[in-house]
Tab-separated table of C-alpha atoms and ligand atoms in Angstrom:
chain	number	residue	atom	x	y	z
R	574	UNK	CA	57.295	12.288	179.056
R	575	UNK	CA	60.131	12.059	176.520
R	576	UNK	CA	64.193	11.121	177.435
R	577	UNK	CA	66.940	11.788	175.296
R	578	UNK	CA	69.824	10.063	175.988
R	579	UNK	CA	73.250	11.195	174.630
R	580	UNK	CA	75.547	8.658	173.963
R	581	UNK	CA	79.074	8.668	172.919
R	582	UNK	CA	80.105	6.609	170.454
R	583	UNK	CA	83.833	5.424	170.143
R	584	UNK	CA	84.346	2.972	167.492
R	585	UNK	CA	88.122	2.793	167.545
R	586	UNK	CA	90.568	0.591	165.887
R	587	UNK	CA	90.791	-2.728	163.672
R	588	UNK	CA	87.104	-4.431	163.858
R	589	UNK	CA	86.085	-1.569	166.363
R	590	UNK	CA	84.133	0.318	163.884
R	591	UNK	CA	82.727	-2.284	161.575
R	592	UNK	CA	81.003	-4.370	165.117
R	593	UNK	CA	79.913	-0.742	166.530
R	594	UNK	CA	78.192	-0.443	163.210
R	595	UNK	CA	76.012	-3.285	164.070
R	596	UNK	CA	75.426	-2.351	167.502
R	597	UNK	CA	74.212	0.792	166.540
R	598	UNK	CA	71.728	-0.677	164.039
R	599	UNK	CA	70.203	-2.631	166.980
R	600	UNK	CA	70.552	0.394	169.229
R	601	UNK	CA	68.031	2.227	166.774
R	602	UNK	CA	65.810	-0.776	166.306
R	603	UNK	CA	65.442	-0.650	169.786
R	604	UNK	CA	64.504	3.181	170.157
R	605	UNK	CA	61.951	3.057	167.360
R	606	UNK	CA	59.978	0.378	169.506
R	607	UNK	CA	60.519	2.869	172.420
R	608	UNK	CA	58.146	5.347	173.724
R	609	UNK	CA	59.478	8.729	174.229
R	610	UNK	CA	63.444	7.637	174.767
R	611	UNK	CA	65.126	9.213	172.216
R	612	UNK	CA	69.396	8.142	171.348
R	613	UNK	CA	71.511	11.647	170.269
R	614	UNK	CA	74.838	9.473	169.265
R	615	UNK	CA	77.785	11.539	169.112
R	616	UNK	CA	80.493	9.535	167.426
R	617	UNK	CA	84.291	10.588	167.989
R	618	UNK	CA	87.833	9.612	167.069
R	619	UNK	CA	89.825	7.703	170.166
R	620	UNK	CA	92.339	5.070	169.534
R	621	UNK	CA	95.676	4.241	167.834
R	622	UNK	CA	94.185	5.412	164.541
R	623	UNK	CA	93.591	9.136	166.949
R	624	UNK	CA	97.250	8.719	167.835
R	625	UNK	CA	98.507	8.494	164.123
R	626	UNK	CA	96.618	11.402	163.005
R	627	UNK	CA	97.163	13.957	166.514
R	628	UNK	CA	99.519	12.367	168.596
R	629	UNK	CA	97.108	12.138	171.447
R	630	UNK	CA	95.007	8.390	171.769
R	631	UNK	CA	92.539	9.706	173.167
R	632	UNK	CA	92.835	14.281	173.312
R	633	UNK	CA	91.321	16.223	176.596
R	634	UNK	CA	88.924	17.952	174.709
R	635	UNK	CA	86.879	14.837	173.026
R	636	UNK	CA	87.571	13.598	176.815
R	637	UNK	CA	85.168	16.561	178.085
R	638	UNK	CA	82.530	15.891	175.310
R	639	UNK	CA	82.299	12.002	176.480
R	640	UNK	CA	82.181	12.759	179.686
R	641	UNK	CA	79.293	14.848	179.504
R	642	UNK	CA	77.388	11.944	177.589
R	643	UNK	CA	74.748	9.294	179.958
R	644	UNK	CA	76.461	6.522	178.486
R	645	UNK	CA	79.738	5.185	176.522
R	646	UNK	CA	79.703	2.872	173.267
R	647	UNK	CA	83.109	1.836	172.762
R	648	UNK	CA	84.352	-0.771	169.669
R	649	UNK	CA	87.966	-1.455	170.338
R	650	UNK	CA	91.413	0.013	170.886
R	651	UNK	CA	94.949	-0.405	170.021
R	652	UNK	CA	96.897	-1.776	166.920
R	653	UNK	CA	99.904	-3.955	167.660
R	654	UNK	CA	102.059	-1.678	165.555
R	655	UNK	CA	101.097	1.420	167.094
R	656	UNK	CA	103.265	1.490	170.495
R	657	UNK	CA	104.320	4.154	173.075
R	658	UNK	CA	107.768	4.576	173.511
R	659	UNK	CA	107.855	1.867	176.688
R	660	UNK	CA	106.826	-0.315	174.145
R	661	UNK	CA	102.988	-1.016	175.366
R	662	UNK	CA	100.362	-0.448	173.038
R	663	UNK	CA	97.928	2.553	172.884
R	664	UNK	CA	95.119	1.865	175.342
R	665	UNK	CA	92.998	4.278	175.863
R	666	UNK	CA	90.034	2.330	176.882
R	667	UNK	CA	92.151	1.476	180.029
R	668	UNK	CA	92.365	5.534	180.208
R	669	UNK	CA	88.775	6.336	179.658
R	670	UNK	CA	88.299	3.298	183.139
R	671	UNK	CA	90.652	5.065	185.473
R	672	UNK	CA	89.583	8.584	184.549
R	673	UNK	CA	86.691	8.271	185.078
R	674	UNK	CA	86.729	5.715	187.772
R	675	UNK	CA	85.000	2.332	186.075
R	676	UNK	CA	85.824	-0.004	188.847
R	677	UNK	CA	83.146	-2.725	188.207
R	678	UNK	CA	84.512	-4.376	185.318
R	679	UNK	CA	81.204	-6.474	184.861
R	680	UNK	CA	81.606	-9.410	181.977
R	681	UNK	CA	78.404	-11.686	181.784
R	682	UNK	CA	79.003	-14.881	180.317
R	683	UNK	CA	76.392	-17.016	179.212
R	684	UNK	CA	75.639	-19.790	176.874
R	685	UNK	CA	73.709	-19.149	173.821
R	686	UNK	CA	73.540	-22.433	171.770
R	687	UNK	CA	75.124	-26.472	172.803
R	688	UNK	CA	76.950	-26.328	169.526
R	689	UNK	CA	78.834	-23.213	170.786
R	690	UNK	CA	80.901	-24.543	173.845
R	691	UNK	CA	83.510	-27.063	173.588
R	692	UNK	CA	82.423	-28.856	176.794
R	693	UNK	CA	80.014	-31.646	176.932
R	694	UNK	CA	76.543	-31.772	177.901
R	695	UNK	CA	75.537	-28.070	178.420
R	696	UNK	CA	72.404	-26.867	176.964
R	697	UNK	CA	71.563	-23.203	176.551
R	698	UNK	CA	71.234	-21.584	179.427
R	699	UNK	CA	73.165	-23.910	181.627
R	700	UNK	CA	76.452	-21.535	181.444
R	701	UNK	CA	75.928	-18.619	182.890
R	702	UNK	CA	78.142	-16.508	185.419
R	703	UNK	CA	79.542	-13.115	185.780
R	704	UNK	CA	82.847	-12.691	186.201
R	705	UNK	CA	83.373	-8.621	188.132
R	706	UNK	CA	87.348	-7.172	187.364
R	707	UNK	CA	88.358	-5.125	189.748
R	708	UNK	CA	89.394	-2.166	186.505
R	709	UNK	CA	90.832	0.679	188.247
R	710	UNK	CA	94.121	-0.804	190.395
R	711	UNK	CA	95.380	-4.052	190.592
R	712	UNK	CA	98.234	-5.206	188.906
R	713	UNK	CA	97.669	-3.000	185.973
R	714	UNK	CA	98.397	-0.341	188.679
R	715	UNK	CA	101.963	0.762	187.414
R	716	UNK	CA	101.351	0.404	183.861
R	717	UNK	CA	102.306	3.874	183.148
R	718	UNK	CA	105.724	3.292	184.711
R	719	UNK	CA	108.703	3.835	182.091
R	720	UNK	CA	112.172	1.882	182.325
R	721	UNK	CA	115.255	2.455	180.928
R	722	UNK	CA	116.302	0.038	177.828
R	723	UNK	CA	119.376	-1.149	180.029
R	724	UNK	CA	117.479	-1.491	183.294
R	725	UNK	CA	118.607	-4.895	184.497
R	726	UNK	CA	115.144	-5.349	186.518
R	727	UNK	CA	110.974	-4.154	186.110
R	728	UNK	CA	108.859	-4.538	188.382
R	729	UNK	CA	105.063	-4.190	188.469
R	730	UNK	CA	103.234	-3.442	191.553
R	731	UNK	CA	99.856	-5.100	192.162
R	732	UNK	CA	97.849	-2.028	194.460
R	733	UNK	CA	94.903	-3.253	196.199
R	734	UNK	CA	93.201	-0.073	198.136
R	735	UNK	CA	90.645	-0.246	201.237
R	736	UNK	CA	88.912	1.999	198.807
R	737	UNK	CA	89.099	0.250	195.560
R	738	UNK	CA	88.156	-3.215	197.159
R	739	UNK	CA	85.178	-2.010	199.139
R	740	UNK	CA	83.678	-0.346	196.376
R	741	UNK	CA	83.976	-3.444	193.244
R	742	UNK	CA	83.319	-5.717	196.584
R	743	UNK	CA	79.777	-3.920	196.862
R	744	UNK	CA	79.246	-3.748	193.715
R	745	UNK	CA	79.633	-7.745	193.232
R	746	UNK	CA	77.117	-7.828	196.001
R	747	UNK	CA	74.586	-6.015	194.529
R	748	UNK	CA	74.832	-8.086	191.023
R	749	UNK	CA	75.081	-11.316	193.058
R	750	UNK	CA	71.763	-10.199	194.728
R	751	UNK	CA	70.275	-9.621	190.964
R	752	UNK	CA	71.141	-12.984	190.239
R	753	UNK	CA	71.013	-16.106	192.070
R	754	UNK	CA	72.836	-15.279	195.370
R	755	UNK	CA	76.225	-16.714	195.422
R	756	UNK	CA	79.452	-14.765	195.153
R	757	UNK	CA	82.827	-16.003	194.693
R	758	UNK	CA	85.973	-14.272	195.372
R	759	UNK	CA	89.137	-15.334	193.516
R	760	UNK	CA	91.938	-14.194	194.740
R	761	UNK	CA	95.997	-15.494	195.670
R	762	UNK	CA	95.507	-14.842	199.220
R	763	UNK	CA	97.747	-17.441	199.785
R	764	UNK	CA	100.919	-16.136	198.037
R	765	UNK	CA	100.395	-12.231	198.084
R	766	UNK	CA	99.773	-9.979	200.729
R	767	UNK	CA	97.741	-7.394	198.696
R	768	UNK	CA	95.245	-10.275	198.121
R	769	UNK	CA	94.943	-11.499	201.730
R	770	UNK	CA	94.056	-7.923	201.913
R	771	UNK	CA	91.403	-7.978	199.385
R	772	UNK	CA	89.987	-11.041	201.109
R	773	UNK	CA	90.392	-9.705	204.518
R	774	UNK	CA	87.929	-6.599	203.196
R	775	UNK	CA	85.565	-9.157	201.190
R	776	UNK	CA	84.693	-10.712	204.654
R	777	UNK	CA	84.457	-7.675	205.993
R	778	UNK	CA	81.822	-6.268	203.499
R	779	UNK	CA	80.030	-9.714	203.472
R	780	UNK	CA	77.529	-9.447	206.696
R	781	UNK	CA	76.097	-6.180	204.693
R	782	UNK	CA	74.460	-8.796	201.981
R	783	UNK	CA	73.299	-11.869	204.586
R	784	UNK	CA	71.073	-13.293	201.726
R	785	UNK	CA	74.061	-13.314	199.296
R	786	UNK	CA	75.919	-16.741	199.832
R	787	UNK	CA	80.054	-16.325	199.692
R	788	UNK	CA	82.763	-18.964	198.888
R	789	UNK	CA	86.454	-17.752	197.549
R	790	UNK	CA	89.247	-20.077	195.329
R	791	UNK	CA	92.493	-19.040	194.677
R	792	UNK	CA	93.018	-18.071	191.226
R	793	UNK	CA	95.042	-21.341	189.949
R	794	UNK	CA	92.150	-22.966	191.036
R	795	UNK	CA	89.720	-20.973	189.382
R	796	UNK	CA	90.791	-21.302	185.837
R	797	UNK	CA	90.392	-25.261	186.472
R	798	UNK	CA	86.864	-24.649	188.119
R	799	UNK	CA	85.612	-22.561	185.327
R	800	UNK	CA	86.632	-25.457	182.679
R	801	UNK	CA	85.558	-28.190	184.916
R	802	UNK	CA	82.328	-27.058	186.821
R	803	UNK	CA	81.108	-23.929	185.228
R	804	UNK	CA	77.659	-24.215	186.412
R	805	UNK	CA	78.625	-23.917	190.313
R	806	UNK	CA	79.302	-20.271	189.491
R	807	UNK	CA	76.966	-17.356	189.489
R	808	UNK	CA	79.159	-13.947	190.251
R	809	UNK	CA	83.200	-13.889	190.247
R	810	UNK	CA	84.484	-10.797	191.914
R	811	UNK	CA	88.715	-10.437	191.462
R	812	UNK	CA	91.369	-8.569	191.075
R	813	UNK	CA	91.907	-6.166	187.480
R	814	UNK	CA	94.368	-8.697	185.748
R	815	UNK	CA	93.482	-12.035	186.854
R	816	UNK	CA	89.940	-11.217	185.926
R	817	UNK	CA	92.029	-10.417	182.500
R	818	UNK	CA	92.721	-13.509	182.291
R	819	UNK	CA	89.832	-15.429	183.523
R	820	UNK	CA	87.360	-13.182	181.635
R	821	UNK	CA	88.765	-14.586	177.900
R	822	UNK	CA	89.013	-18.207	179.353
R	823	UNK	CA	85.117	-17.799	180.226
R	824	UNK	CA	84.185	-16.332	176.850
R	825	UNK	CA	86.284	-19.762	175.154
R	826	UNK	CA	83.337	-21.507	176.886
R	827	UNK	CA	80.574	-19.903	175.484
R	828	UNK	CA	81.901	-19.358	171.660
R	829	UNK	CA	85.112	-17.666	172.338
R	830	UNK	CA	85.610	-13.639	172.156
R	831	UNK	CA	83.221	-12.567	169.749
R	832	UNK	CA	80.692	-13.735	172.345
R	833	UNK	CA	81.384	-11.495	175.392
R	834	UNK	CA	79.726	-8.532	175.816
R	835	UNK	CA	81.446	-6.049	179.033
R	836	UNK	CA	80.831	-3.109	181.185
R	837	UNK	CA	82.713	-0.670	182.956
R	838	UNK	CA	80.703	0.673	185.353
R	839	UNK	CA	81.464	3.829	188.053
R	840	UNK	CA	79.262	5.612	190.190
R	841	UNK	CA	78.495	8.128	187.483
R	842	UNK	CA	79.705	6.581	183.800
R	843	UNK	CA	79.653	3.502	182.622
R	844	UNK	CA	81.344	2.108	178.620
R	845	UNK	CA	79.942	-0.770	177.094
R	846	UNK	CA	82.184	-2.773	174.549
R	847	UNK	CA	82.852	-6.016	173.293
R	848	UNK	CA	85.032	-7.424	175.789
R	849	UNK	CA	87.740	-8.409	172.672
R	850	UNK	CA	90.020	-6.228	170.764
R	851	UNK	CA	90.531	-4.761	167.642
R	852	UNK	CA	91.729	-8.307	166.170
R	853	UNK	CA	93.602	-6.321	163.578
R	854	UNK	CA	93.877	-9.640	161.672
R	855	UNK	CA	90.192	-9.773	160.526
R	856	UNK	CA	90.039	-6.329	160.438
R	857	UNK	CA	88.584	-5.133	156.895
R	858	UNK	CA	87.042	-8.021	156.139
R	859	UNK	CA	83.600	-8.056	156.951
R	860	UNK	CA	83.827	-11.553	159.317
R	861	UNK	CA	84.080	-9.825	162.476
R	862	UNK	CA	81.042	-11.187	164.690
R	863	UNK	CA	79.523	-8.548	166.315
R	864	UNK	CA	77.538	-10.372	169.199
R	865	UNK	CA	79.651	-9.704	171.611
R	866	UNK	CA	79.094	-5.621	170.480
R	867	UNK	CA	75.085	-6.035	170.135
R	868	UNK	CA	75.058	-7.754	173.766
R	869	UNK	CA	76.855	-4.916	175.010
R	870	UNK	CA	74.365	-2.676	173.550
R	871	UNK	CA	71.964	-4.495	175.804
R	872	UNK	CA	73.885	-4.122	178.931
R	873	UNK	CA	73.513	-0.516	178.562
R	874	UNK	CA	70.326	-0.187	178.079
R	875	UNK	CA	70.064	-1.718	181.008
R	876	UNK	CA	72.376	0.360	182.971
R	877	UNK	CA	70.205	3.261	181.272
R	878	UNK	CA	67.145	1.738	183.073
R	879	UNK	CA	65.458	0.034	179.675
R	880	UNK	CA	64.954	-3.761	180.458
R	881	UNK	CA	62.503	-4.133	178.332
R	882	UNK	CA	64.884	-3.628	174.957
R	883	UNK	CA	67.758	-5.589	176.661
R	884	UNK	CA	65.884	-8.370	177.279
R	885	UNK	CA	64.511	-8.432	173.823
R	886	UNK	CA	67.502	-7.819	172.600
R	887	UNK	CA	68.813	-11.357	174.139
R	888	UNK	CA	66.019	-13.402	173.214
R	889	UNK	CA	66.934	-12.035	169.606
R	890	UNK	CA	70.495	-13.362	169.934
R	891	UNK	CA	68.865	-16.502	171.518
R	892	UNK	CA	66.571	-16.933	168.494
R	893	UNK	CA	69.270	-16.420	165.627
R	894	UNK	CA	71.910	-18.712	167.787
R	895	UNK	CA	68.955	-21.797	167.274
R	896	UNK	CA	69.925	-22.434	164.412
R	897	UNK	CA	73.374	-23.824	164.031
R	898	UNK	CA	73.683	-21.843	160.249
R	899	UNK	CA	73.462	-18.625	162.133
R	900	UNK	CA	77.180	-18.359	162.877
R	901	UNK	CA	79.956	-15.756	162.143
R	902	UNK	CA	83.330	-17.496	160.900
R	903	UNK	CA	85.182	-17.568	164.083
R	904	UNK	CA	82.402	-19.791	165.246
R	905	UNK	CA	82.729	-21.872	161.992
R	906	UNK	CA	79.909	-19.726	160.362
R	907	UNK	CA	79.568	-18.506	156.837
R	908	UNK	CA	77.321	-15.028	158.086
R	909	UNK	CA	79.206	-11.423	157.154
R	910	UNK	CA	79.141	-9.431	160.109
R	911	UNK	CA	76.298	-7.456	158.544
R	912	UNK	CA	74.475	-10.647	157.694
R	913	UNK	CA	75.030	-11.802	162.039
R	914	UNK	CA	73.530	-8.103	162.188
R	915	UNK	CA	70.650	-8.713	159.998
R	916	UNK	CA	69.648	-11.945	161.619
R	917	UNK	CA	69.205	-10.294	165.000
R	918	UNK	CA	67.403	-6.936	163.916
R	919	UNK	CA	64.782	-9.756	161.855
R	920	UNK	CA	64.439	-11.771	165.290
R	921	UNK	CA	63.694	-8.609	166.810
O	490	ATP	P1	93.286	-7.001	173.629
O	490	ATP	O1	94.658	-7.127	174.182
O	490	ATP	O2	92.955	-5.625	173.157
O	490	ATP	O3	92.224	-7.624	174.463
O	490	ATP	P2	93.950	-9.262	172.062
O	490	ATP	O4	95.273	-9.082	171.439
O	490	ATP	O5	93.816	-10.090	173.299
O	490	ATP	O6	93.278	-7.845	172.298
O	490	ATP	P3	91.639	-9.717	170.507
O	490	ATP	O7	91.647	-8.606	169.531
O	490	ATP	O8	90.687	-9.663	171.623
O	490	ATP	O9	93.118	-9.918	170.980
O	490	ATP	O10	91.346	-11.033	169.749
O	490	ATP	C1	92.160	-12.175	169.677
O	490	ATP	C2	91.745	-12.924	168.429
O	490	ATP	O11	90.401	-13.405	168.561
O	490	ATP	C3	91.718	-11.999	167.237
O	490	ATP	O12	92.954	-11.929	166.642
O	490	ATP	C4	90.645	-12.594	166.375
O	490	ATP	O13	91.165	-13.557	165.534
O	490	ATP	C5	89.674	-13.194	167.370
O	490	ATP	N1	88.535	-12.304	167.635
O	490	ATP	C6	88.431	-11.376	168.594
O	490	ATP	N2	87.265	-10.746	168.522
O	490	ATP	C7	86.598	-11.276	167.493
O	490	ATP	C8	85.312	-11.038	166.893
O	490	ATP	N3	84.447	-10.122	167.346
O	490	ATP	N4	84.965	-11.793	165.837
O	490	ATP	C9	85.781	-12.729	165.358
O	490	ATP	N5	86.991	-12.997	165.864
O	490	ATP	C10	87.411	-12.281	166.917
């Protein structure tokens, strides 16, 4: 029996295409140790650099084409001089999450090397949570919203639906229960009324998963948890902009941005990308590291049912990460980002 699976491949802005370059390499590395699973990549143009050139980030028709893909391979999106007229950047990745409904915002963070977090007495390993973003609603709800240049007030509404909670709540659940059992819900319960909501409907979902322990912390709280006690966490399940937030202070604990791989994940679609931006100041220059791009790579072959290649895929990063030369310069490495890419296709 042989599978092809089409995926769509959206390399974007600033660093965008040079790490999706890497994680494509690995991508084919892993399909030529593959029986019978075949990759048909179909590459398009989505982002600011789309915008420039047709005046649409990310135009209907390349939306139909992705859409009809198994799986999404995004770089990055956006370039801080290329605005909408409300002055927000271009941000089409946020588009491609509520179109298609990518609620489970899933960002695994885990520690690859000691050397790599700037907290004391961690060994590899010994970091290693999932923090869940809530990427449909939220407070990035009204984002769209225009104002007028003399309004004398703006205000953003945080939407928390029945809908939208029970389904990322679930969803937590289920990755919890893949994991070691222990979910965490972050929230401000205690200040805003759409998150005693979403708390209300956590403990409502909860006797569905009776082997999944539960605890919740008020965001405040969390950021100081995460810094403090990282290893009492196992899944985070919150809200789309504190788990913003929380998500990049995670990744500073395991090597900073260029370390976090991320997943949007619906009922039907899912996008993997690096869960940093375009970094339009490294952009051109061949230092980008592209970990947090090749992980990604192994998320979805998970999500495409391929352990096997994920898992090999992370020992490879493992491997490379053993030896403290092995670094990209945002880590205080000397490796290109084709030499980080090199490195992990040997180890594999
Ligand atoms: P966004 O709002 O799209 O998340 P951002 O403005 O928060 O983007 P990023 O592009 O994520 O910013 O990155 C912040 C900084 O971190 C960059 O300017 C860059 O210096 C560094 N950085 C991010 N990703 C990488 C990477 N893969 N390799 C090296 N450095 C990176």
């Amino acid at each position: 029996m042989s599978k092809t699976f089409r995926i769509a491949v959206l390399p974007g802005d600033g660093i965008g295409p040079e790490v999706t370059a890497e994680g494509i390499r690995v991508l084919k590395a892993a399909e030529s140790r593959l029986e019978g699973v075949k990759f048909a990549l179909e590459e398009y143009s989505v982002g600011a650099g789309e915008y420039l050139k047709s005046g649409d980030a990310l135009p209907p028709a390349t939306m139909d084409k992705v859409r009809a893909c198994d799986a999404i391979l995004l770089g990055a999106m956006g370039l801080p001089d290329v605005r909408l007229s409300g002055g927000t950047e271009i941000a089409p990745q946020i588009d491609i999450r509520e179109i298609l409904e990518l609620y489970n915002g899933l960002r695994p963070v885990r520690l690859y090397h000691p050397d790599d977090t700037p907290l004391k007495g961690y060994a590899t390993g010994e970091i290693d949570f999932a923090i869940i973003r809530e990427s449909t609603e939220g407070l990035f709800f009204s984002r769209k919203q225009s104002y007028a240049k003399d309004a004398s007030e703006v205000r953003d509404t945080m939407r928390i639906s029945r809908h939208g909670a029970e389904r990322v709540i679930r969803a937590a659940f289920r990755v919890a229960q893949g994991r070691r059992k222990h979910l965490t819900l972050v929230d401000k319960a205690n200040v805003l009324p759409s998150m005693a909501f979403f708390r209300q409907v956590f403990y409502e979902i909860a006797p569905e998963f009776p082997d999944v322990r539960v605890d919740h912390c008020y965001v405040d709280a969390a950021a100081l948890f995460l810094v403090r006690r990282p290893r009492d966490f196992d899944v985070l399940v919150t809200e789309n902009m504190f788990g913003d937030i929380l998500s990049d202070l995670a990744a500073s604990l395991v090597g900073g941005m260029g370390m976090a791989p991320s997943a949007d994940i619906g009922d039907r679609h899912a996008v993997f990308q690096p869960a940093h931006g375009s970094a339009p100041d490294i952009a051109g220059k061949a230092i980008a590291n592209p970990v947090a791009m090749i992980l990604s790579v192994a998320m979805m072959l998970d999500w495409l049912g391929l352990p096997a290649p994920a898992r090999a895929i992370e020992r490879a990063v493992e491997e490379v990460f053993a030896d403290p030369g092995n670094r990209t310069a945002d880590m205080g490495g000397r490796l290109s980002t084709g030499a980080m890419g090199d490195k992990i296709l040997e180890a594999m």
